[in-house]
CSV table of C-alpha atoms in Angstrom, one decimal:
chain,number,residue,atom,x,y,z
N,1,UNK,CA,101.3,129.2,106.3
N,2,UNK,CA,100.0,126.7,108.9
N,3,UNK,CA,100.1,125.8,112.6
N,4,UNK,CA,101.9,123.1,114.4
N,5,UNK,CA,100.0,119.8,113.5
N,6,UNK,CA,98.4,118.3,116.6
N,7,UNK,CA,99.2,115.3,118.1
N,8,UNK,CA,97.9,112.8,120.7
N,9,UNK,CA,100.6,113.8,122.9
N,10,UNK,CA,100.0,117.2,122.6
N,11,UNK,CA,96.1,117.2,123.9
N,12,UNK,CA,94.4,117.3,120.5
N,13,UNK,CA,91.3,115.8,120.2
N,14,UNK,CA,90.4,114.2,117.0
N,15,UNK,CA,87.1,113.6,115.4
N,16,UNK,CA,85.1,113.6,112.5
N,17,UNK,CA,84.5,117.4,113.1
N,18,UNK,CA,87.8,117.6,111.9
N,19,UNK,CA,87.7,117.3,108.4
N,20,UNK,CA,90.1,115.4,106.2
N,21,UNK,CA,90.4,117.0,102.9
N,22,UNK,CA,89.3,114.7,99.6
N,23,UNK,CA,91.0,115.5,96.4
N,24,UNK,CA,89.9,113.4,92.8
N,25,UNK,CA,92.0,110.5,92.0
N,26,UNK,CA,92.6,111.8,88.1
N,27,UNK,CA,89.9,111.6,86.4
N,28,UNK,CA,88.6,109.0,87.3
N,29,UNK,CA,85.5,110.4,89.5
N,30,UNK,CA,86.9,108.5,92.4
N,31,UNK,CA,87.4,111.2,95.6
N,32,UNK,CA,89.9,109.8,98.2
N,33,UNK,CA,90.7,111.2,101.6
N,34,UNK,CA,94.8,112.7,101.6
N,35,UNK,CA,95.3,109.8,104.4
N,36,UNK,CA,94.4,106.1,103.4
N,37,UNK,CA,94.6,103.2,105.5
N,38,UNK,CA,97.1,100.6,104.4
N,39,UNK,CA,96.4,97.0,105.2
N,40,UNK,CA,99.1,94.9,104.5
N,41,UNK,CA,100.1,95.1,108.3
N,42,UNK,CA,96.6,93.9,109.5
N,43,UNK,CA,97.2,91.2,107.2
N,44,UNK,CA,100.5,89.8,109.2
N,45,UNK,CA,101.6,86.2,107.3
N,46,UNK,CA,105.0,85.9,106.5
N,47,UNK,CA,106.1,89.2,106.5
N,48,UNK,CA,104.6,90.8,109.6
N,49,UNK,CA,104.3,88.0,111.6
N,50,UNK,CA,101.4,87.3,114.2
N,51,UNK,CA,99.2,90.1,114.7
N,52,UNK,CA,96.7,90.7,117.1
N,53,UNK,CA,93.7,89.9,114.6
N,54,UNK,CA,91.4,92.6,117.6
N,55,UNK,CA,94.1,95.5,117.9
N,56,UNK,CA,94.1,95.1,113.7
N,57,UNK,CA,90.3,95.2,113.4
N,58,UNK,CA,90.3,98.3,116.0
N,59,UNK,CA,92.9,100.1,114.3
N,60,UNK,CA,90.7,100.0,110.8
N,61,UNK,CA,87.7,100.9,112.5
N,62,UNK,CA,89.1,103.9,114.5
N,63,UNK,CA,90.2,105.2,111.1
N,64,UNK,CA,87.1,104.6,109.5
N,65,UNK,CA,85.4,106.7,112.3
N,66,UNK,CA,87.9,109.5,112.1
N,67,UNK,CA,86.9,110.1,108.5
N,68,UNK,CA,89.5,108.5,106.3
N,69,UNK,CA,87.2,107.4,103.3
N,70,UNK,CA,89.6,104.8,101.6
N,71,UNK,CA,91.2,101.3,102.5
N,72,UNK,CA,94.1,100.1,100.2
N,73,UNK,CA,94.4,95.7,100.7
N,74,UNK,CA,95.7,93.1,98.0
N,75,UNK,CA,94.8,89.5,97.3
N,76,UNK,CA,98.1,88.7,98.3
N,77,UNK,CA,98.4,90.3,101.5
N,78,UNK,CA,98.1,88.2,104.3
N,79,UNK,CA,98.3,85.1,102.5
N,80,UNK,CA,95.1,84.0,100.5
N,81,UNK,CA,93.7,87.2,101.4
N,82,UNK,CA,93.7,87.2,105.0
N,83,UNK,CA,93.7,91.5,104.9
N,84,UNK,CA,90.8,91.4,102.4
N,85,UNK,CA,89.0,89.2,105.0
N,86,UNK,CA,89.5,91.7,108.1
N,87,UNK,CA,88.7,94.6,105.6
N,88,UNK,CA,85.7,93.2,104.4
N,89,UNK,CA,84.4,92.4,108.1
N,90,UNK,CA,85.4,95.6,109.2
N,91,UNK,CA,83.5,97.8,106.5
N,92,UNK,CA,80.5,95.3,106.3
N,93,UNK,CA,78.4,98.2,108.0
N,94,UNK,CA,80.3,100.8,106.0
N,95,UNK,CA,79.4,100.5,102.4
N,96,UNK,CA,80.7,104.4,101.5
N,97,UNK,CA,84.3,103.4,102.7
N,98,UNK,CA,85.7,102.9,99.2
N,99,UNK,CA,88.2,100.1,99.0
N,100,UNK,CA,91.5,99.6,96.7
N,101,UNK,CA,92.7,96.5,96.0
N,102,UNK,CA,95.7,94.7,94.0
N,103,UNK,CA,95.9,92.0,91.4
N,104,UNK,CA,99.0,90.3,91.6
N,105,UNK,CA,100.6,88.3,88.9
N,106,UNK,CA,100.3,85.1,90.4
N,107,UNK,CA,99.5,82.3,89.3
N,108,UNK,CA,100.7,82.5,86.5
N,109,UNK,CA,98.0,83.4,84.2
N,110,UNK,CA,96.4,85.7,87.0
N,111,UNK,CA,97.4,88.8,84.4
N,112,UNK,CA,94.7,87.6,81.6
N,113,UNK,CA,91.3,88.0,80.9
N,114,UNK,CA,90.0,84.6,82.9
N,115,UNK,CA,92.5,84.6,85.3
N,116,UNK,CA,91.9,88.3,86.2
N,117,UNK,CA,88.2,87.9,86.5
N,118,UNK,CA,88.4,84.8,88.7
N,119,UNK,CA,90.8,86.5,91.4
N,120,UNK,CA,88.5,89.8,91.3
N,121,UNK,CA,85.9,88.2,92.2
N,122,UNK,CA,87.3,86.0,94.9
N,123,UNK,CA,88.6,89.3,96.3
N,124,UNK,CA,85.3,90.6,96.5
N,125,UNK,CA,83.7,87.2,98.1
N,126,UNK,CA,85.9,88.0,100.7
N,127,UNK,CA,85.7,91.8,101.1
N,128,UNK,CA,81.9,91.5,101.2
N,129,UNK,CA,81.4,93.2,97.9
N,130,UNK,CA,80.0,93.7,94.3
N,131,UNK,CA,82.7,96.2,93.1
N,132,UNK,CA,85.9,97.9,94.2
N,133,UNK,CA,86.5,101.4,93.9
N,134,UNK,CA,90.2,101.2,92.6
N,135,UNK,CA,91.7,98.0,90.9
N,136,UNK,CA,96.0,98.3,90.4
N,137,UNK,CA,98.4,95.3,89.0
N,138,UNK,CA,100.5,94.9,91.8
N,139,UNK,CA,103.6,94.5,90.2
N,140,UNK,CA,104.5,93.6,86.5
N,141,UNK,CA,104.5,90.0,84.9
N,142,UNK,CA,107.1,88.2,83.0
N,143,UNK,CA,104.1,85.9,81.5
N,144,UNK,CA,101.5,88.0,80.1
N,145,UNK,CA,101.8,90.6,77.7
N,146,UNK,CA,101.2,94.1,79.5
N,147,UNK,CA,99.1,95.9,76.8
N,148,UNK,CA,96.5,92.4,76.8
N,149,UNK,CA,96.7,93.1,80.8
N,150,UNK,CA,95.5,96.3,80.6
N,151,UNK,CA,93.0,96.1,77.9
N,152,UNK,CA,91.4,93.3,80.4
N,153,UNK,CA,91.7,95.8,83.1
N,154,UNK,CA,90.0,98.2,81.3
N,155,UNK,CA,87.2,95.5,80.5
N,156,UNK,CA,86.2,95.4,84.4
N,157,UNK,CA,85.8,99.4,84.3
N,158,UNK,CA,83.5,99.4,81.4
N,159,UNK,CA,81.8,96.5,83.3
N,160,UNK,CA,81.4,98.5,86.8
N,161,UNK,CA,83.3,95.7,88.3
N,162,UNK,CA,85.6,98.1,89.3
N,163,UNK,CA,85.3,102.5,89.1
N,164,UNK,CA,89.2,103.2,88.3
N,165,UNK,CA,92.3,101.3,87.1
N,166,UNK,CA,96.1,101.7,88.1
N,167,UNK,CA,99.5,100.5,88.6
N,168,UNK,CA,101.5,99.8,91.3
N,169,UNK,CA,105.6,99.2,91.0
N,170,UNK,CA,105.8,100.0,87.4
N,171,UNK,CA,107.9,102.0,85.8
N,172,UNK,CA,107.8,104.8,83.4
N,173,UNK,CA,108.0,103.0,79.7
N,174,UNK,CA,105.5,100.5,81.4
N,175,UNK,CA,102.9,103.4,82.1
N,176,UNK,CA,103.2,104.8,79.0
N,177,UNK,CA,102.3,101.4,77.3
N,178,UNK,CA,99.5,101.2,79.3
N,179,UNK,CA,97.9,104.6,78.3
N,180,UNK,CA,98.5,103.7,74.6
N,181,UNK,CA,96.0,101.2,74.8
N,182,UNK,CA,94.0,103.0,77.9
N,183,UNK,CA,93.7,105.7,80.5
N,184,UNK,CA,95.6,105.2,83.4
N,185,UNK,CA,93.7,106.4,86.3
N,186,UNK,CA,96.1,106.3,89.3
N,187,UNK,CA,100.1,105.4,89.9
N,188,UNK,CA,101.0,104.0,93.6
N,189,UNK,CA,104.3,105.0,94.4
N,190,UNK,CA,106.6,104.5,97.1
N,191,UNK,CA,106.7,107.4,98.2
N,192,UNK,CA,108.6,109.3,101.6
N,193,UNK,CA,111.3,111.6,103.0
N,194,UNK,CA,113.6,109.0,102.8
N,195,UNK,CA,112.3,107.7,99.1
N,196,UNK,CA,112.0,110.2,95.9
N,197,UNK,CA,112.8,108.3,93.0
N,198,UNK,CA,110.0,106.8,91.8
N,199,UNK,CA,107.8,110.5,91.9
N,200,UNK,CA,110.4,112.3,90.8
N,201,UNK,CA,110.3,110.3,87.9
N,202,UNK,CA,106.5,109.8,87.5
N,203,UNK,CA,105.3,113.2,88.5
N,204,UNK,CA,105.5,115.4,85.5
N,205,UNK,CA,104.0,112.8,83.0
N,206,UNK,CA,101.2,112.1,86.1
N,207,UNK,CA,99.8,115.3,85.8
N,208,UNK,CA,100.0,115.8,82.5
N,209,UNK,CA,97.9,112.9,81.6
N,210,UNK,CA,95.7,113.5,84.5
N,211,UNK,CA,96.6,110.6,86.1
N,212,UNK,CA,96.4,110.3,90.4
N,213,UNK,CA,99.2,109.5,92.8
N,214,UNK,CA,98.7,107.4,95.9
N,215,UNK,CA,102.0,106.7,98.1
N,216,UNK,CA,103.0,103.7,100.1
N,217,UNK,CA,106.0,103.6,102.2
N,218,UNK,CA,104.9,107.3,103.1
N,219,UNK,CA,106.6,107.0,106.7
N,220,UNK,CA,109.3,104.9,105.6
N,221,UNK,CA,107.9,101.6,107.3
N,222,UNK,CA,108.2,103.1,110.2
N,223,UNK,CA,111.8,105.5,110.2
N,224,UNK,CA,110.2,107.9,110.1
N,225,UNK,CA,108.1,107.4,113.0
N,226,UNK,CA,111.0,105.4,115.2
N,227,UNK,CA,113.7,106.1,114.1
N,228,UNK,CA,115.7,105.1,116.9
N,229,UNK,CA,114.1,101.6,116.5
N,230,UNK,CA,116.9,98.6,115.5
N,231,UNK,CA,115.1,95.5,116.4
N,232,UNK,CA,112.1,94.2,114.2
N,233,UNK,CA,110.5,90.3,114.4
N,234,UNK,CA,109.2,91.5,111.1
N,235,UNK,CA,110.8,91.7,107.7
N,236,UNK,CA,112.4,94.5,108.8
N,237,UNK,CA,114.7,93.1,110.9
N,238,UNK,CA,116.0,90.9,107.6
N,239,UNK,CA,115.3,87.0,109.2
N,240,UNK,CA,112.2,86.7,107.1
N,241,UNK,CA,110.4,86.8,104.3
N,242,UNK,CA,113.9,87.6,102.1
N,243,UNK,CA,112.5,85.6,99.3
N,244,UNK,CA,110.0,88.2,98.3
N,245,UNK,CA,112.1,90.7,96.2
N,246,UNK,CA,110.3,93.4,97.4
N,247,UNK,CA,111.2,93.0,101.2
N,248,UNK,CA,114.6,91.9,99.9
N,249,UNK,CA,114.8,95.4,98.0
N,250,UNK,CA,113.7,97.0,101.0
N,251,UNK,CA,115.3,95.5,103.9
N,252,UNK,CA,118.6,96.0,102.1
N,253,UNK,CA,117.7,99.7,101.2
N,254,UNK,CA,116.7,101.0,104.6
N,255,UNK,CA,117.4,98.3,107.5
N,256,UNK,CA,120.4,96.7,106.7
N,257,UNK,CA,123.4,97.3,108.9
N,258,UNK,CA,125.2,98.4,106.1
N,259,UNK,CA,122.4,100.7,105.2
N,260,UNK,CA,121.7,102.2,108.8
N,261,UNK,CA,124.5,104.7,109.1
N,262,UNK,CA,123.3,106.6,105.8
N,263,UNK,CA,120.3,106.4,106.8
N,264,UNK,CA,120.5,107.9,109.9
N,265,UNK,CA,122.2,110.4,108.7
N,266,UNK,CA,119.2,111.9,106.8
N,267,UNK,CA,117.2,110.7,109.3
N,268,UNK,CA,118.6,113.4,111.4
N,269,UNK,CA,118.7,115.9,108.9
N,270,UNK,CA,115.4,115.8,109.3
N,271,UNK,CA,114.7,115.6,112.3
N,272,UNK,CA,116.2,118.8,112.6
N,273,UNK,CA,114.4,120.4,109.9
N,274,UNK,CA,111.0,119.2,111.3
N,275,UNK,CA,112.4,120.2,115.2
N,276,UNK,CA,112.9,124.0,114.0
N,277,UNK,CA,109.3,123.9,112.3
N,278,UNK,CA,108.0,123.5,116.2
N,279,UNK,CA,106.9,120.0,114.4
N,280,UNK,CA,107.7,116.2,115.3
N,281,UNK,CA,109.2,114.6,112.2
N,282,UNK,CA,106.6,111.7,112.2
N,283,UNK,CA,103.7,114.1,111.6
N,284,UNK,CA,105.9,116.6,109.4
N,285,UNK,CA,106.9,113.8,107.2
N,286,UNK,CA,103.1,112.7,106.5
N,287,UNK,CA,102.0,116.8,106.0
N,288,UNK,CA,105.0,117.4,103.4
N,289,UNK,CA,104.0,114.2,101.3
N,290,UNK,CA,100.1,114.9,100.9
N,291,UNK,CA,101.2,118.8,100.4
N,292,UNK,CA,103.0,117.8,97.0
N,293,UNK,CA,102.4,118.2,93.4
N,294,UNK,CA,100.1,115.3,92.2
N,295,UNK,CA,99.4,113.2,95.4
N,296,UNK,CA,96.3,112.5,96.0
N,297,UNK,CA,96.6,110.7,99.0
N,298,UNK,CA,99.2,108.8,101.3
N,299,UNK,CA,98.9,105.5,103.0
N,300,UNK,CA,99.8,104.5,106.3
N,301,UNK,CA,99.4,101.3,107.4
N,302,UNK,CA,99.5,100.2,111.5
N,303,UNK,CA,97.5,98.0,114.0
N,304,UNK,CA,97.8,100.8,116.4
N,305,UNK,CA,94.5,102.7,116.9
N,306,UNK,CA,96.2,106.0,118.9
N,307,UNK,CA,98.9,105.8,115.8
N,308,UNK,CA,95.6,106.0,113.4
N,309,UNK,CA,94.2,109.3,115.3
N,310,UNK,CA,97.9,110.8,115.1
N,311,UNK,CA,98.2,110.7,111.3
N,312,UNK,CA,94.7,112.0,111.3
N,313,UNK,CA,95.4,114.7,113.3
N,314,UNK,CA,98.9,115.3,111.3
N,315,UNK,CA,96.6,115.5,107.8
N,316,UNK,CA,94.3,118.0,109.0
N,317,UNK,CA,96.7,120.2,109.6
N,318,UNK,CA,99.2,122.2,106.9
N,319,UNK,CA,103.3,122.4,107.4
N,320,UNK,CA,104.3,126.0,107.4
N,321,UNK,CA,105.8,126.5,104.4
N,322,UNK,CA,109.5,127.4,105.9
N,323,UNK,CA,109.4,123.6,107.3
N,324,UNK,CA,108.2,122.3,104.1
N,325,UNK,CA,111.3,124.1,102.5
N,326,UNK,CA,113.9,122.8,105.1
N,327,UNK,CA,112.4,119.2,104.9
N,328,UNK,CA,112.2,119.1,101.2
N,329,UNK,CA,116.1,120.6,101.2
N,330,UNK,CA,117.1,117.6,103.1
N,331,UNK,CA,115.0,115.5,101.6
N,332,UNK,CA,116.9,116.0,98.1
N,333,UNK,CA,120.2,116.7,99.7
């Protein structure tokens, strides 16, 4: 079906010759690359730590010069939007770079109609712009009603403030809720070799209402990259950060000692699946995620700017389809 996907390490030169397919986010008009850069990393605060503010920037810029036409940031990321800052200096001289961003429910009344506007447009002070390209509620409130949320979300698209509308971390009665009082343009998922749930359960109903799919998480924070790694300053390595449920959730799911011996099982699985492909597993496990039903794209977040070119390279390239079998055998095993 394909060829090996090339790699850094293997002599491949990347450029913008090589083209990185676009596909339609839904319906929404909005055409993403399959790769995205992530930018929580860049961001560092509490959960990444210090980060070298220069290998971040660099890391962004080589993407944007490789071709990848979409940056996904937060307002919480960093801290007070510290990754909205860096994104927004980085693209200043790339206005066709479409950017994602994420409302999250804090404070409290963050999820209504004032409180929404207000942190939109203090995310786009700081990213340098008078829209954003894709606007998601990061994660659900326990203040606000959800149907009012969305209705207010859908205000900003009929405004132009903002070209499509989604959810992040929401599950599937929550999605449904929201298309009963509007369209919802695009689901992001965690999403990887190591994590199915969530687009298992989303993917059907996703396509049926014409709805995109974006993945976070898509090399499993790094497992599926290193998986030999067991030390992390991060919040992977479960000494910080624990009082955000999400790295809580994660940490526990993935990193834990308790978790690491299941973990490495599949890893290994894997790994052999991807090894008898002729491919590496970190760029076989980026190929199988963009080559599935309903994903638009996949993000992959780093401060590494020869890590940025590999996932390029991997992107531009298909699995064969025996190593997309194998890998999606042990994926669900």
């Amino acid at each position: 079906m394909g060829t090996r996907a090339r790699t850094p390490g293997s002599g491949a030169h990347v450029s913008r010759a090589d083209t990185i397919e676009q596909r339609p986010l839904g319906r929404s008009g909005v055409q993403l690359t399959t790769l995205g850069f992530g930018a929580w990393e860049i961001g560092g605060g509490t959960t990444w730590g210090k980060v070298d503010a220069d290998a971040a920037a660099s890391a962004l810029a080589r993407a944007v010069d490789l071709g990848v036409n979409w940056v996904d940031t937060a307002h919480v990321y960093g801290g007070g939007g510290g990754s909205e800052a860096i994104v927004g200096q980085v693209l200043a001289d790339h206005p066709d770079v479409q950017v994602s961003t994420k409302l999250a429910p804090e404070p409290d009344d963050a999820y209504t109609a004032a409180g929404m506007r207000r942190e939109l447009q203090a995310g786009l002070q700081r990213l340098g712009r008078d829209h954003v390209d894709v606007y998601l509620l990061h994660w659900p409130s326990d203040v606000v009603p959800l149907a009012e949320t969305w209705g207010a979300m859908n205000d900003l698209k009929a405004e132009g403030l903002v070209r499509a509308i989604g959810l992040s971390n929401y599950g599937s009665a929550d999605v449904t809720l929201c298309r009963s009082v509007a369209p919802v343009d695009v689901l992001q998922m965690p999403m990887s070799l190591l994590d199915l749930d969530t687009y298992d359960d989303q993917v059907d109903s996703a396509t049926q209402y014409g709805t995109g799919i974006v993945t976070y998480g898509t090399l499993a924070y790094g497992l599926l990259a290193e998986r030999q790694r067991r030390h992390y300053d991060d919040w992977r390595g479960g000494a910080v950060a624990r009082d955000d449920f999400f790295v809580d959730e994660n940490y526990l799911r993935f990193f834990a000692p308790e978790a690491r011996t299941g973990i490495d099982q599949r890893l290994e699985a894997l790994s052999t699946a991807a090894t008898e492909g002729d491919v590496q597993l970190v760029d076989a496990a980026l190929q199988w995620v963009v080559a599935q039903r309903g994903v638009t794209g996949a993000l992959v977040g780093t401060t590494n700017a020869d890590h940025v070119a590999r996932n390029v390279a991997a992107v531009t390239e298909p699995l064969r389809a025996h190593t997309a079998a194998a890998l999606s055998a042990a994926a669900r095993a």
